[in-house]
Amino acid sequence: NYTKIVMPVLYFNSNTNFSSMEKLFELSYRYNIPYTAFIAADALSDEEFMKEFTDISKKSRVTLNIESAGYEDIKYNQLEYNRQETLIKNSKRLFKDNGIKITGFFPISFSYDYNTILAAENNNIKYITLPSNEANPYHPMSPLEMKMSILIFPLYQDNNWVTRNNGTFSVLMNPDGDLISYENLFRELKKDNIMLTTMNAMNQHIRTMEKMEAEITTDYKKLRSNIR
């Protein structure tokens, strides 16, 4: 049984150092490390970036769950709701035009507000990644005090996630980091109680479990009703 779930995260834009990324991917493949890769929508129109990204993805054989980082340099919390909704919709369309279906969103500038979450929810985004030290994904509350469908995946900010034995942690990896340190980390992550996965896979798992719980609750209520 897993007591700890880790979802490694990477960020890509037109300035990504693919030489460093290739070395990280080579190491990651040896330890079977999967990634949720958030790409800046701006980079999709950069032909050189797209060629390098496609080449390294195929060459590395690392599991990559590709999602949207929205537009670079956009301060979402400085925009009205309608503008935020339009930007998220437009970025989804850009990915779709490149053959990529988007279910997750990460406002990479770390500038967001409640409207950002609402705009993502209304664009059928299944999960949004936000900086926090919460240890588990959760559904935010709507303006009507009901749980939204969207999940928030907290991007863990402290380094103590490595030594914690319980929780679900989304962790941003630095491709320019020291490879020896990463190899030590990857060895640590191969413990029997730790599951390594992507946000998309975790999102699907959570929703499957929620559906099962809802069905059990419904069946229990029906059983009680029949007994009466």
Short mmCIF file of C-alpha atoms in Angstrom, two decimals:
data_model
loop_
_atom_site.label_atom_id
_atom_site.label_comp_id
_atom_site.label_asym_id
_atom_site.label_seq_id
_atom_site.Cartn_x
_atom_site.Cartn_y
_atom_site.Cartn_z
CA ASN A 1 0.00 0.00 0.00
CA TYR A 2 1.24 3.47 -0.91
CA THR A 3 1.35 6.08 1.83
CA LYS A 4 3.02 8.78 -0.26
CA ILE A 5 2.34 9.92 -3.81
CA VAL A 6 4.78 12.15 -5.72
CA MET A 7 4.01 13.96 -8.98
CA PRO A 8 7.17 15.51 -10.46
CA VAL A 9 6.48 18.69 -12.48
CA LEU A 10 8.47 20.39 -15.24
CA TYR A 11 7.98 23.76 -16.92
CA PHE A 12 8.86 24.42 -20.55
CA ASN A 13 9.07 27.69 -22.48
CA SER A 14 11.02 29.03 -25.44
CA ASN A 15 14.07 29.56 -23.20
CA THR A 16 14.23 25.97 -21.95
CA ASN A 17 17.77 24.59 -21.84
CA PHE A 18 17.24 21.33 -23.72
CA SER A 19 20.81 20.21 -23.12
CA SER A 20 20.17 20.14 -19.36
CA MET A 21 16.71 18.69 -19.89
CA GLU A 22 18.14 15.83 -21.96
CA LYS A 23 20.55 14.88 -19.16
CA LEU A 24 17.73 14.98 -16.60
CA PHE A 25 15.55 12.82 -18.87
CA GLU A 26 18.32 10.25 -19.32
CA LEU A 27 18.60 9.94 -15.55
CA SER A 28 14.82 9.96 -15.11
CA TYR A 29 14.37 7.11 -17.58
CA ARG A 30 16.77 4.93 -15.61
CA TYR A 31 14.65 5.40 -12.49
CA ASN A 32 11.27 5.39 -14.29
CA ILE A 33 10.39 8.95 -13.18
CA PRO A 34 7.25 10.32 -14.90
CA TYR A 35 6.57 14.04 -15.35
CA THR A 36 3.67 16.40 -15.73
CA ALA A 37 5.08 18.86 -18.26
CA PHE A 38 3.47 22.29 -18.30
CA ILE A 39 4.26 24.21 -21.49
CA ALA A 40 3.84 27.95 -21.98
CA ALA A 41 1.27 28.53 -24.73
CA ASP A 42 3.55 31.15 -26.27
CA ALA A 43 6.16 28.46 -27.01
CA LEU A 44 3.79 26.53 -29.27
CA SER A 45 4.36 29.06 -32.06
CA ASP A 46 8.15 28.74 -31.71
CA GLU A 47 9.11 26.20 -34.40
CA GLU A 48 12.60 25.60 -32.97
CA PHE A 49 11.15 24.93 -29.51
CA MET A 50 8.53 22.53 -30.85
CA LYS A 51 11.15 20.60 -32.85
CA GLU A 52 13.49 20.29 -29.88
CA PHE A 53 10.67 19.35 -27.52
CA THR A 54 9.33 16.71 -29.90
CA ASP A 55 12.81 15.28 -30.50
CA ILE A 56 13.75 15.06 -26.83
CA SER A 57 10.36 13.58 -25.90
CA LYS A 58 10.78 10.74 -28.41
CA LYS A 59 14.45 10.19 -27.66
CA SER A 60 14.14 10.12 -23.88
CA ARG A 61 11.18 7.69 -23.64
CA VAL A 62 10.24 9.39 -20.36
CA THR A 63 6.52 9.46 -19.53
CA LEU A 64 5.27 13.01 -20.15
CA ASN A 65 1.79 14.27 -19.27
CA ILE A 66 1.65 17.52 -21.30
CA GLU A 67 -0.52 20.34 -19.95
CA SER A 68 -0.87 24.12 -20.27
CA ALA A 69 1.10 26.74 -18.36
CA GLY A 70 -1.01 29.47 -19.96
CA TYR A 71 0.67 32.55 -21.32
CA GLU A 72 4.06 33.61 -20.06
CA ASP A 73 4.27 36.94 -18.21
CA ILE A 74 0.48 37.20 -17.80
CA LYS A 75 -0.53 38.40 -14.35
CA TYR A 76 -3.89 36.70 -14.06
CA ASN A 77 -4.75 38.33 -10.74
CA GLN A 78 -4.60 41.75 -12.42
CA LEU A 79 -7.27 40.81 -14.97
CA GLU A 80 -11.05 40.72 -14.79
CA TYR A 81 -12.81 37.36 -14.90
CA ASN A 82 -13.90 37.59 -18.56
CA ARG A 83 -10.35 38.30 -19.72
CA GLN A 84 -8.96 35.39 -17.72
CA GLU A 85 -11.59 33.05 -19.15
CA THR A 86 -10.74 34.15 -22.70
CA LEU A 87 -7.00 33.63 -22.17
CA ILE A 88 -7.48 30.12 -20.81
CA LYS A 89 -9.85 29.27 -23.67
CA ASN A 90 -7.40 30.61 -26.26
CA SER A 91 -4.47 28.69 -24.77
CA LYS A 92 -6.50 25.46 -24.82
CA ARG A 93 -7.24 26.06 -28.50
CA LEU A 94 -3.54 26.52 -29.27
CA PHE A 95 -2.73 23.16 -27.71
CA LYS A 96 -5.64 21.52 -29.52
CA ASP A 97 -4.31 22.91 -32.82
CA ASN A 98 -1.06 21.10 -32.00
CA GLY A 99 -2.86 17.83 -31.32
CA ILE A 100 -2.70 18.11 -27.52
CA LYS A 101 -5.80 17.76 -25.35
CA ILE A 102 -5.50 19.87 -22.20
CA THR A 103 -7.02 18.90 -18.85
CA GLY A 104 -4.65 20.75 -16.49
CA PHE A 105 -3.57 24.37 -16.05
CA PHE A 106 -0.63 25.95 -14.20
CA PRO A 107 -0.47 29.78 -14.12
CA ILE A 108 3.32 29.78 -14.15
CA SER A 109 3.63 33.39 -13.04
CA PHE A 110 2.11 32.28 -9.69
CA SER A 111 -0.23 35.27 -10.06
CA TYR A 112 -3.79 34.09 -9.69
CA ASP A 113 -6.96 34.81 -7.79
CA TYR A 114 -10.34 33.17 -7.24
CA ASN A 115 -11.43 34.26 -10.72
CA THR A 116 -8.57 32.23 -12.19
CA ILE A 117 -9.96 29.09 -10.58
CA LEU A 118 -13.49 29.94 -11.75
CA ALA A 119 -12.28 30.65 -15.30
CA ALA A 120 -10.44 27.32 -15.39
CA GLU A 121 -13.52 25.50 -14.06
CA ASN A 122 -15.73 27.07 -16.72
CA ASN A 123 -13.24 26.08 -19.44
CA ASN A 124 -13.60 22.43 -18.43
CA ILE A 125 -10.13 22.31 -16.90
CA LYS A 126 -10.04 19.27 -14.63
CA TYR A 127 -7.26 20.46 -12.34
CA ILE A 128 -5.24 23.59 -11.66
CA THR A 129 -1.80 23.69 -10.05
CA LEU A 130 -1.25 26.44 -7.47
CA PRO A 131 1.60 27.08 -4.99
CA SER A 132 0.69 25.85 -1.52
CA ASN A 133 1.90 23.66 1.32
CA GLU A 134 -1.29 21.62 1.36
CA ALA A 135 -0.31 17.97 1.18
CA ASN A 136 -3.25 16.68 -0.88
CA PRO A 137 -5.40 17.72 -3.89
CA TYR A 138 -8.84 19.14 -3.07
CA HIS A 139 -11.98 20.64 -4.61
CA PRO A 140 -12.36 24.39 -3.96
CA MET A 141 -15.73 25.81 -2.99
CA SER A 142 -17.88 27.63 -5.54
CA PRO A 143 -19.51 31.04 -4.90
CA LEU A 144 -22.62 29.03 -3.95
CA GLU A 145 -20.67 27.18 -1.24
CA MET A 146 -20.70 23.92 -3.19
CA LYS A 147 -17.65 21.92 -4.18
CA MET A 148 -16.41 22.71 -7.68
CA SER A 149 -15.62 19.93 -10.13
CA ILE A 150 -12.08 21.23 -10.64
CA LEU A 151 -9.31 19.88 -8.43
CA ILE A 152 -6.52 22.00 -7.00
CA PHE A 153 -3.15 20.26 -7.04
CA PRO A 154 -0.99 22.15 -4.54
CA LEU A 155 2.53 22.72 -5.82
CA TYR A 156 4.43 21.98 -2.63
CA GLN A 157 6.76 24.79 -1.57
CA ASP A 158 8.87 23.28 1.23
CA ASN A 159 11.66 20.75 0.80
CA ASN A 160 10.36 18.62 3.69
CA TRP A 161 8.19 16.63 1.26
CA VAL A 162 11.22 14.37 0.72
CA THR A 163 11.25 13.17 4.33
CA ARG A 164 7.48 13.15 4.92
CA ASN A 165 6.00 9.66 4.87
CA ASN A 166 2.40 10.56 4.06
CA GLY A 167 0.66 12.83 1.55
CA THR A 168 0.29 13.63 -2.13
CA PHE A 169 2.96 16.02 -3.35
CA SER A 170 3.31 17.93 -6.63
CA VAL A 171 6.93 19.04 -6.89
CA LEU A 172 8.54 21.40 -9.43
CA MET A 173 11.86 20.05 -10.71
CA ASN A 174 14.72 22.24 -11.92
CA PRO A 175 16.35 20.76 -15.06
CA ASP A 176 19.50 22.78 -14.33
CA GLY A 177 19.84 21.17 -10.91
CA ASP A 178 22.75 18.97 -9.83
CA LEU A 179 22.37 15.51 -11.38
CA ILE A 180 24.09 13.75 -8.48
CA SER A 181 21.55 15.28 -6.09
CA TYR A 182 18.74 14.20 -8.41
CA GLU A 183 20.05 10.65 -8.58
CA ASN A 184 20.08 10.50 -4.77
CA LEU A 185 16.54 11.87 -4.74
CA PHE A 186 15.32 9.36 -7.33
CA ARG A 187 16.79 6.52 -5.30
CA GLU A 188 14.88 7.83 -2.29
CA LEU A 189 11.67 7.92 -4.32
CA LYS A 190 11.89 4.23 -5.25
CA LYS A 191 10.76 3.07 -1.80
CA ASP A 192 7.90 0.58 -1.69
CA ASN A 193 5.51 3.02 0.01
CA ILE A 194 5.95 5.75 -2.65
CA MET A 195 3.98 5.94 -5.88
CA LEU A 196 5.31 8.11 -8.70
CA THR A 197 2.67 9.31 -11.12
CA THR A 198 1.42 12.19 -13.27
CA MET A 199 -1.28 14.70 -12.41
CA ASN A 200 -3.51 13.40 -15.18
CA ALA A 201 -3.33 9.85 -13.83
CA MET A 202 -3.93 11.10 -10.29
CA ASN A 203 -6.86 13.21 -11.41
CA GLN A 204 -8.46 10.15 -13.04
CA HIS A 205 -7.82 8.04 -9.94
CA ILE A 206 -9.38 10.61 -7.59
CA ARG A 207 -12.48 10.94 -9.76
CA THR A 208 -12.86 7.16 -10.02
CA MET A 209 -12.69 6.87 -6.23
CA GLU A 210 -15.16 9.73 -5.79
CA LYS A 211 -17.59 8.05 -8.19
CA MET A 212 -17.31 4.77 -6.31
CA GLU A 213 -17.90 6.51 -2.97
CA ALA A 214 -20.94 8.31 -4.38
CA GLU A 215 -22.37 5.02 -5.69
CA ILE A 216 -21.80 3.30 -2.34
CA THR A 217 -23.51 6.18 -0.52
CA THR A 218 -26.46 6.04 -2.93
CA ASP A 219 -26.80 2.27 -2.56
CA TYR A 220 -26.63 2.58 1.24
CA LYS A 221 -29.38 5.20 1.27
CA LYS A 222 -31.55 2.99 -0.97
CA LEU A 223 -30.96 0.02 1.34
CA ARG A 224 -31.96 2.02 4.42
CA SER A 225 -35.05 3.30 2.59
CA ASN A 226 -36.09 -0.25 1.65
CA ILE A 227 -35.60 -1.50 5.21
CA ARG A 228 -37.93 1.19 6.48
#
